[in-house]
PDB file of C-alpha atoms in Angstrom:
ATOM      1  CA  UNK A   1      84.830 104.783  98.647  1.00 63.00           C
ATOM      2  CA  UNK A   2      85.425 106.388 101.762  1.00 71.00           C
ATOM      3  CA  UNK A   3      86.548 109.832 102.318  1.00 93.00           C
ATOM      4  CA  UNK A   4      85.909 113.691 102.785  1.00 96.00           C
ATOM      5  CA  UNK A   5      83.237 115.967 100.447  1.00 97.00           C
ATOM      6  CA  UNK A   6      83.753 119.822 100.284  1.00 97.00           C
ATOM      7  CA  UNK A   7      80.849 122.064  98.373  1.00 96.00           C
ATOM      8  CA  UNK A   8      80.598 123.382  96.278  1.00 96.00           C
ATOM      9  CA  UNK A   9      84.347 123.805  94.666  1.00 95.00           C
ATOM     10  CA  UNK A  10      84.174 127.511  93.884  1.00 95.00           C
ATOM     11  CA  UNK A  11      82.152 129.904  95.613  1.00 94.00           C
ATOM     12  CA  UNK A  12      81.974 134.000  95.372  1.00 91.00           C
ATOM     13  CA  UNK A  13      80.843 136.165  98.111  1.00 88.00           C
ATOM     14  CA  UNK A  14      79.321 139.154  97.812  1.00 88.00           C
ATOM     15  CA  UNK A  15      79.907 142.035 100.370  1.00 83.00           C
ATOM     16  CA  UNK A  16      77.912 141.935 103.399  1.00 85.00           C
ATOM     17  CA  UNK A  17      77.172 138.441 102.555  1.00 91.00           C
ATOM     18  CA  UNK A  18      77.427 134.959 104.888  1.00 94.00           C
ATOM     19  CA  UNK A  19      78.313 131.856 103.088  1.00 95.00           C
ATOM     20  CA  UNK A  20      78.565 128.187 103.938  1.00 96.00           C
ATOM     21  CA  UNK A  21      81.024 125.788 102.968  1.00 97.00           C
ATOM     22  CA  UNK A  22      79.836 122.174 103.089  1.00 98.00           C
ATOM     23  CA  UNK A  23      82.129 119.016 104.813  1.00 98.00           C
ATOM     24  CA  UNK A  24      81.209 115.888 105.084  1.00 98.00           C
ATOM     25  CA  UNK A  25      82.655 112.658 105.850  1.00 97.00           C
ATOM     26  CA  UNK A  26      81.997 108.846 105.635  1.00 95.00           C
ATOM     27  CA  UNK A  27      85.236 107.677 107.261  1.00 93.00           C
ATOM     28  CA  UNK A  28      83.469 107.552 110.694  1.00 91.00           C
ATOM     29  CA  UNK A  29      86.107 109.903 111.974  1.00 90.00           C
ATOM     30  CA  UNK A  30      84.966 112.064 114.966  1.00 89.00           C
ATOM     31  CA  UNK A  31      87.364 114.603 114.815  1.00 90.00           C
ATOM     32  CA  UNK A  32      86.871 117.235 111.612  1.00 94.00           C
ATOM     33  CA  UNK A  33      89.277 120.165 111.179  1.00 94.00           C
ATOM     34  CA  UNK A  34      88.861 123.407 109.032  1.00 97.00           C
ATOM     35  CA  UNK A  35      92.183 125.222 107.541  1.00 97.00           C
ATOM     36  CA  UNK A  36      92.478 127.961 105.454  1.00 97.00           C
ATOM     37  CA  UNK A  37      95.337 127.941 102.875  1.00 96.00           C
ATOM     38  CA  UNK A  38      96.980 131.425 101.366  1.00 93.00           C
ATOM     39  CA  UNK A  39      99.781 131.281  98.493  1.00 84.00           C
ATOM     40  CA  UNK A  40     102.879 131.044 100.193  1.00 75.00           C
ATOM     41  CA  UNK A  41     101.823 130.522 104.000  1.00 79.00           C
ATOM     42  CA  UNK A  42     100.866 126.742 104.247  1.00 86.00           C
ATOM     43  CA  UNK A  43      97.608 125.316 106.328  1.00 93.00           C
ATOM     44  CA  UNK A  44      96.250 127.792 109.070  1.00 94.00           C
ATOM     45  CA  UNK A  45      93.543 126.326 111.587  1.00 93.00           C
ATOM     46  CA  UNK A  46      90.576 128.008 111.829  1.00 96.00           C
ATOM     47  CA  UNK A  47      88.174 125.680 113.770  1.00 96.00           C
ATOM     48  CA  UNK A  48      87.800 121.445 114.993  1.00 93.00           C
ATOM     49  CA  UNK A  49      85.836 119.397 116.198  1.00 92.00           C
ATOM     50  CA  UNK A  50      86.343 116.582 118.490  1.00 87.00           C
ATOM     51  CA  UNK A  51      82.441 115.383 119.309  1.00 88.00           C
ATOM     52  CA  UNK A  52      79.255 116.139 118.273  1.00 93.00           C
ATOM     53  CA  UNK A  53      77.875 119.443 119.689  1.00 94.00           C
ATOM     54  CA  UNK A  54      81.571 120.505 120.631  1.00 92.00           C
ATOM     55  CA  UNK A  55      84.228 122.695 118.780  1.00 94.00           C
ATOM     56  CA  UNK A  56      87.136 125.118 119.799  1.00 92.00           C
ATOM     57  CA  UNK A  57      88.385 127.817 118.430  1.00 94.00           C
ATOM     58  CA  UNK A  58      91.836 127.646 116.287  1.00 92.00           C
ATOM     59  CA  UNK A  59      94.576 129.871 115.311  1.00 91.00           C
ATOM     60  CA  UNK A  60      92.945 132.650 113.218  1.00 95.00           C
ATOM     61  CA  UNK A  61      88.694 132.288 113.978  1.00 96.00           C
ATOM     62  CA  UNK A  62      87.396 135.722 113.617  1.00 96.00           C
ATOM     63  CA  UNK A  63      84.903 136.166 111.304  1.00 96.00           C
ATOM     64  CA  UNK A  64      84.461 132.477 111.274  1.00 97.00           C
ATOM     65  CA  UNK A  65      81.587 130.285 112.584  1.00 97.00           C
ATOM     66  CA  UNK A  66      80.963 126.323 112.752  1.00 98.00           C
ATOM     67  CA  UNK A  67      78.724 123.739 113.747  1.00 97.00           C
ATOM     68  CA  UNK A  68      78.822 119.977 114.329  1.00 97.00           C
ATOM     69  CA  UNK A  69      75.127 118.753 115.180  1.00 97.00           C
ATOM     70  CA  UNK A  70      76.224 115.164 113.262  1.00 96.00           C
ATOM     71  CA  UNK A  71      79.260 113.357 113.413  1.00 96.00           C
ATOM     72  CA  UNK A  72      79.296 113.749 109.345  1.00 97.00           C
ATOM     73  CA  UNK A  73      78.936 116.399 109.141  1.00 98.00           C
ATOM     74  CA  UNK A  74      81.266 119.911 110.024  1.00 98.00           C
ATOM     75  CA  UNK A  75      80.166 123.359 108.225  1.00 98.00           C
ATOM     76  CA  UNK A  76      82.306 126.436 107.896  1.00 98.00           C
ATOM     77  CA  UNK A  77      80.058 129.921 108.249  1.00 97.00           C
ATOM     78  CA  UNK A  78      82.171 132.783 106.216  1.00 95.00           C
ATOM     79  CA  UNK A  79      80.682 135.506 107.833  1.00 93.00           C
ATOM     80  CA  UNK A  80      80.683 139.595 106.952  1.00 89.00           C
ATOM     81  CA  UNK A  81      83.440 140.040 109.865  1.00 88.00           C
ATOM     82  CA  UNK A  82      85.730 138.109 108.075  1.00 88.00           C
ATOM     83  CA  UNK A  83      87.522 141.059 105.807  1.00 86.00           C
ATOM     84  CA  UNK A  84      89.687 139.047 103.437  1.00 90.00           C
ATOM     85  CA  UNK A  85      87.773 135.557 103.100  1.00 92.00           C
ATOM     86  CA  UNK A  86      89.180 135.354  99.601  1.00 94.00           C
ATOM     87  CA  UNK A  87      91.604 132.078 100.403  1.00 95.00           C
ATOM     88  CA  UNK A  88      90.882 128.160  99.786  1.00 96.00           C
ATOM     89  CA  UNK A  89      89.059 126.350 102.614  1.00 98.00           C
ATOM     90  CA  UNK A  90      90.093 122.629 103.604  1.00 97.00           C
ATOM     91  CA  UNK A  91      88.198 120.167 105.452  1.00 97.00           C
ATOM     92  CA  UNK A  92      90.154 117.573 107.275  1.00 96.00           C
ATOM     93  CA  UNK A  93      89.365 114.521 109.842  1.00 94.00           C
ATOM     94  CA  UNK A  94      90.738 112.307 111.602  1.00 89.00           C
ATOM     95  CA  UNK A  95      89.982 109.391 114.238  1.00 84.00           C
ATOM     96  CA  UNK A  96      89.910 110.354 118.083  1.00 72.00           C
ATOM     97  CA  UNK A  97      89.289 107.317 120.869  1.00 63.00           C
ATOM     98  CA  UNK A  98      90.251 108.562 124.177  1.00 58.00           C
ATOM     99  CA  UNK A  99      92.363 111.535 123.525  1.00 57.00           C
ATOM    100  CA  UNK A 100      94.799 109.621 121.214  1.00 58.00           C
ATOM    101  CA  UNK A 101      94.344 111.818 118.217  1.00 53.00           C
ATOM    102  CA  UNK A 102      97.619 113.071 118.293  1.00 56.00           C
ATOM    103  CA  UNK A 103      99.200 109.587 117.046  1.00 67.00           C
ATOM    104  CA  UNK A 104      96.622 109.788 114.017  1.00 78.00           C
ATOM    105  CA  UNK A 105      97.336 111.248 110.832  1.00 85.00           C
ATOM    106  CA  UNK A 106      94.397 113.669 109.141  1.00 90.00           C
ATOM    107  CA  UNK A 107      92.790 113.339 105.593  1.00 92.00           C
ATOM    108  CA  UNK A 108      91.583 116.122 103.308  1.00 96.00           C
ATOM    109  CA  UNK A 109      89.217 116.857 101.169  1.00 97.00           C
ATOM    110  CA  UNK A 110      89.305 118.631  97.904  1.00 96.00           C
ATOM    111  CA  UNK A 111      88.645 122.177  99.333  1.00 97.00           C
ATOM    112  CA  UNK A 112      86.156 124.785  98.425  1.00 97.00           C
ATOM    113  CA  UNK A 113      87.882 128.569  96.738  1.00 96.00           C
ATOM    114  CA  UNK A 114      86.113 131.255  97.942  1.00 95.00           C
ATOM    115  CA  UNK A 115      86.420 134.863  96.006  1.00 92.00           C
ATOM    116  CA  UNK A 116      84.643 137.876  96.589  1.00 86.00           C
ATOM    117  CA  UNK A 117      82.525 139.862  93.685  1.00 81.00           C
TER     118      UNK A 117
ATOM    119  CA  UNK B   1     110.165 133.576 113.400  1.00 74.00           C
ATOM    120  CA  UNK B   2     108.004 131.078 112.011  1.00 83.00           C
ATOM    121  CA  UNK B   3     107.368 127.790 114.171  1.00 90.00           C
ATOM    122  CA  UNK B   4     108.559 125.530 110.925  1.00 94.00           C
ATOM    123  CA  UNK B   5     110.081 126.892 107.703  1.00 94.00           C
ATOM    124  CA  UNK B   6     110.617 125.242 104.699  1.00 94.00           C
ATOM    125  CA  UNK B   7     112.167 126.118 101.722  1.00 83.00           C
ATOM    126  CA  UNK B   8     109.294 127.489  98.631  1.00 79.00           C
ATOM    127  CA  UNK B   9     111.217 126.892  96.025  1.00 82.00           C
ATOM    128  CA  UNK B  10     109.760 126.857  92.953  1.00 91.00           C
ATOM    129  CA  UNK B  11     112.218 123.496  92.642  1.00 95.00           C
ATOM    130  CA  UNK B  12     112.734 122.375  88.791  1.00 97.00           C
ATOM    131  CA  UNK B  13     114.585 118.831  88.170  1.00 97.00           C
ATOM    132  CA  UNK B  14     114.933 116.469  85.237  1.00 97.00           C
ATOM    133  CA  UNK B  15     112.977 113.348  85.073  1.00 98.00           C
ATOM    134  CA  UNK B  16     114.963 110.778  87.193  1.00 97.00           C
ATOM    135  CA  UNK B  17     116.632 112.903  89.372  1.00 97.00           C
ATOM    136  CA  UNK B  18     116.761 112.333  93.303  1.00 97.00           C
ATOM    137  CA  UNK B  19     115.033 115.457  94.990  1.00 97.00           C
ATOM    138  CA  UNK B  20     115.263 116.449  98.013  1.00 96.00           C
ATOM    139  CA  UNK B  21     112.848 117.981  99.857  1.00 97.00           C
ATOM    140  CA  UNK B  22     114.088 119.844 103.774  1.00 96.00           C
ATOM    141  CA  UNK B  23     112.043 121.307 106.737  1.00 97.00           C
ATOM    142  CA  UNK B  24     113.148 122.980 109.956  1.00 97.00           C
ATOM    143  CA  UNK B  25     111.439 124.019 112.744  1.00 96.00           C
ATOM    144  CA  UNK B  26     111.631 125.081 116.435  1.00 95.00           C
ATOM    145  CA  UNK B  27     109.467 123.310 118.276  1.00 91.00           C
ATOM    146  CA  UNK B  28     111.043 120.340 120.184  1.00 90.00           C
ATOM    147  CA  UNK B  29     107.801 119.220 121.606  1.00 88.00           C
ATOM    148  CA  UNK B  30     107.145 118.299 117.616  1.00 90.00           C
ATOM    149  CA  UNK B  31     106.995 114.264 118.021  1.00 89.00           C
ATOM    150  CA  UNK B  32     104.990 113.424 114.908  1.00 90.00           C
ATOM    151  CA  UNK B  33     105.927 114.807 111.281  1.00 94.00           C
ATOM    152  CA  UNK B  34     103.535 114.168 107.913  1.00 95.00           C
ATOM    153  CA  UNK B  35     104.664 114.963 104.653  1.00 97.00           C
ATOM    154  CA  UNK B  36     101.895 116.015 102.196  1.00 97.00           C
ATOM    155  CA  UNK B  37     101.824 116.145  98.561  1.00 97.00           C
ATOM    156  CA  UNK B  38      99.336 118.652  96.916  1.00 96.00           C
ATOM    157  CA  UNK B  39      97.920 118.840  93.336  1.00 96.00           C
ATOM    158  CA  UNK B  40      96.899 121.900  91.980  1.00 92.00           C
ATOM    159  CA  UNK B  41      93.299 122.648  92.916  1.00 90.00           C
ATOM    160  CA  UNK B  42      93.209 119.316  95.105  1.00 94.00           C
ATOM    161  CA  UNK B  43      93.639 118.756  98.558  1.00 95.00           C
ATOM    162  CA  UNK B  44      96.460 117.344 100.076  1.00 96.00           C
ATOM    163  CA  UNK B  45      97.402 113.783 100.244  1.00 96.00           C
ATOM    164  CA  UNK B  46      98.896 112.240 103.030  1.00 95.00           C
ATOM    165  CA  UNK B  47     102.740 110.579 101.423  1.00 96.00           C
ATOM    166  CA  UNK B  48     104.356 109.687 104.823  1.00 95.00           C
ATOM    167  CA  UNK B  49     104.127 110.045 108.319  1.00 92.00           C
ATOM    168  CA  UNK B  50     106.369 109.418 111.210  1.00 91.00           C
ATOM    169  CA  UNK B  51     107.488 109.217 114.934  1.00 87.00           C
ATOM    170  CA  UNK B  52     110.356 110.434 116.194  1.00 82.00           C
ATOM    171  CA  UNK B  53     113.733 110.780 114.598  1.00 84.00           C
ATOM    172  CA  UNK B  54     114.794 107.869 112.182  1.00 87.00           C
ATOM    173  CA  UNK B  55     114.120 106.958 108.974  1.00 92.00           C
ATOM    174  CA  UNK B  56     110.899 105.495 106.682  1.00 94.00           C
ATOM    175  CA  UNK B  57     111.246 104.478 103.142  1.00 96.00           C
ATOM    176  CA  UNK B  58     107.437 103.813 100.600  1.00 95.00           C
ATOM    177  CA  UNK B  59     108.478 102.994  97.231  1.00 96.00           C
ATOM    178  CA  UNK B  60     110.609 105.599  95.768  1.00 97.00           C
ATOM    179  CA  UNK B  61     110.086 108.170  98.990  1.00 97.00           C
ATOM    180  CA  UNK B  62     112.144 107.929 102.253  1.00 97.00           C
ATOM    181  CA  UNK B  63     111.151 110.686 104.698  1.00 97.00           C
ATOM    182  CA  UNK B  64     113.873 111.271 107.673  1.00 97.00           C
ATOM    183  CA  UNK B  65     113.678 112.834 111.215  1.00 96.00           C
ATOM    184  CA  UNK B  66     116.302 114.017 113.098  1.00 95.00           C
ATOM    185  CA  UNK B  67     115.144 115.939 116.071  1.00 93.00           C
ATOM    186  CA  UNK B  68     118.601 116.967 117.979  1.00 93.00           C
ATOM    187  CA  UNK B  69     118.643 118.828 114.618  1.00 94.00           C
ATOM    188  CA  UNK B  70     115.113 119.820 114.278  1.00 95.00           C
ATOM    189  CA  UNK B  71     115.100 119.015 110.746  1.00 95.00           C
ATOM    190  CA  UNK B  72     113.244 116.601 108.474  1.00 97.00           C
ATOM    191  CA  UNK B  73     113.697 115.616 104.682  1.00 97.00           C
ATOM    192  CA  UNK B  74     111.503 114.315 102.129  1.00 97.00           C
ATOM    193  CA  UNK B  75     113.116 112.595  99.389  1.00 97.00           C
ATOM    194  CA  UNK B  76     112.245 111.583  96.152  1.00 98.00           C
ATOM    195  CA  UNK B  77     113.998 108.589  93.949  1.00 98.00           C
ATOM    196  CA  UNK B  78     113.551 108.341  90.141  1.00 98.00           C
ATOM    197  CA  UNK B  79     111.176 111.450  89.853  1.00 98.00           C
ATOM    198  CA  UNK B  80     108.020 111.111  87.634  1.00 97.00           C
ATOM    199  CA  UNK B  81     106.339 114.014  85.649  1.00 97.00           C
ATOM    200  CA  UNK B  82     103.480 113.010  87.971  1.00 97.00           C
ATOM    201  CA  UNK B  83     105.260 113.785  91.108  1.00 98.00           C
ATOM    202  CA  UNK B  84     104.790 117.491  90.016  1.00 97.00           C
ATOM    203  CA  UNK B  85     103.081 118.710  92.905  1.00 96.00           C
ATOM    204  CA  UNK B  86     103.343 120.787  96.437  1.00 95.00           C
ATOM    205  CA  UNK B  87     104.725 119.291  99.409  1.00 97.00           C
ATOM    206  CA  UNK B  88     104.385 120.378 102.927  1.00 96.00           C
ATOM    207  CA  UNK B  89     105.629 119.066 105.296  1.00 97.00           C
ATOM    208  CA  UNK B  90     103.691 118.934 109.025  1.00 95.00           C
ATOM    209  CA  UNK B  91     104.102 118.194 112.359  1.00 92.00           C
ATOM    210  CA  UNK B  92     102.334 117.964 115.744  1.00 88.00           C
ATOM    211  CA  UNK B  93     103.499 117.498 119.787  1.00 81.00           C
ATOM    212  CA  UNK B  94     101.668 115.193 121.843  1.00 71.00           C
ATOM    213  CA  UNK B  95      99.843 115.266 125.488  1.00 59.00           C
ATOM    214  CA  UNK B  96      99.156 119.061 125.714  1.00 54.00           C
ATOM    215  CA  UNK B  97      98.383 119.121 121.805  1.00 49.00           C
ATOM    216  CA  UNK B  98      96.198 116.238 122.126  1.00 50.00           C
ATOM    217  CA  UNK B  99      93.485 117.833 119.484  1.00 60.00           C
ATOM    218  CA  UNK B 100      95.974 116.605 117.062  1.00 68.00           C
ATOM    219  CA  UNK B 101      96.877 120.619 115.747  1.00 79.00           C
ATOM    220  CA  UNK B 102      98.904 120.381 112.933  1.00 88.00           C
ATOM    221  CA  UNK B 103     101.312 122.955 112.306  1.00 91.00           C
ATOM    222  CA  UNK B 104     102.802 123.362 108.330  1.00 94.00           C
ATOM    223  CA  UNK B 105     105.500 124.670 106.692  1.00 95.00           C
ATOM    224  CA  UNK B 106     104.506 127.054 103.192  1.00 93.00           C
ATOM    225  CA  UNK B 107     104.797 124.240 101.479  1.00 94.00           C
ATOM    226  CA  UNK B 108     107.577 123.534  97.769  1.00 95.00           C
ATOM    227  CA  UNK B 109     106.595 124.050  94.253  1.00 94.00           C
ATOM    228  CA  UNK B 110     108.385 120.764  92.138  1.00 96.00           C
ATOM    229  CA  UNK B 111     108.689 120.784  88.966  1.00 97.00           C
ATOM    230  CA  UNK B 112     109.520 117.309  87.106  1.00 97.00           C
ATOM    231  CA  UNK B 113     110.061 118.298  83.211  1.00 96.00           C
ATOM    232  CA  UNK B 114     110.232 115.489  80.722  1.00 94.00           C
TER     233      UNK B 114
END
């Protein structure tokens, strides 16, 4: 079956500490997303992806980092600077061919909680 | 004030009641709106999706659009137990926006009791 693997499903960060939350996909979608969900605000962006080798920056970044060296494949980088990473992380995707992604829906995966010790 | 705003309930209903679910939101370059339904500790799932104003109907869920209003509904005929969930509703411009950014609403607790 097709779809969109987050790992691991809980994950606790110690201070100081950089952690990685896996994403990958099989849909052959080459645009991946990461959001960040808090109780009562909805889906915030942090980072996408439209291409291998190429992301932007979304709505609320800091203390976030990202890579996308396969089309797969789209890690999220909790890093120290990011003061309140306690939240839970989705990965998303979706298909892009020549700038049309805005007339295709994204799909999520089952998300990864992150705490801190 | 928030860019779309919808309602957080928690929302409580008796099996086979219709529920309705609302969104507004500010935007009027919004041309696409998603409705999303949420398990706890899941992801969300993608229940309907649209263009414009007008209406779409899946089984027992019709979502409707009506942008000279800026206001969308979600709603829900013959509600299951299993349709106990969060829904969040989602939208998105075109051209400028053409990464696709999806802006949400906080999303509403239902409740279907037996």
């Amino acid at each position: 079956d097709g779809g969109i693997t987050q790992s691991p499903k809980y994950l606790f960060r110690k201070e100081g500490q950089n952690v990685t939350l896996s994403c990958e996909q099989n849909l052959n979608h080459d645009a991946m997303y990461w959001y960040r969900q808090d109780p009562g605000q909805g889906l915030r962006l942090i980072y996408y992806s439209q291409i291998v080798n190429d992301f932007q920056k979304g709505d609320i970044a800091e203390g976030y980092s990202v890579s996308r060296e396969k089309k797969e494949s789209f890690p999220l980088t909790v890093t120290s600077a990011q003061k309140n990473p306690t939240a839970f992380y989705l990965c998303a995707s979706s298909p892009w061919s020549s700038g049309q992604a805005y007339n295709q829906p994204q799909h999520f995966g089952d998300g990864t909680r992150l705490s801190i010790l | 004030q928030k860019e779309v705003e919808q309602d957080p309930g928690p929302l409580s209903v008796p099996e086979g009641a219709i529920v309705s679910l609302n969104c507004t939101y500010s935007n009027s370059a919004f041309q696409y709106f998603m409705w999303y339904r949420q398990y706890s500790r899941k992801g969300p799932e993608l229940l309907m999706y649209t263009y414009s104003s007008g209406n779409k109907e899946d089984g027992r869920f019709t979502a409707q659009v009506d942008k000279s209003s800026k206001y969308i509904s979600l709603f829900i005929r013959d509600s299951q137990p299993s349709d106990s969930a969060t829904y969040l509703c989602a939208m998105k411009g075109a051209g400028g926006t053409s990464y696709g950014k999806l802006t949400f609403g906080q999303g509403t607790i239902l409740t279907v009791h037996p």
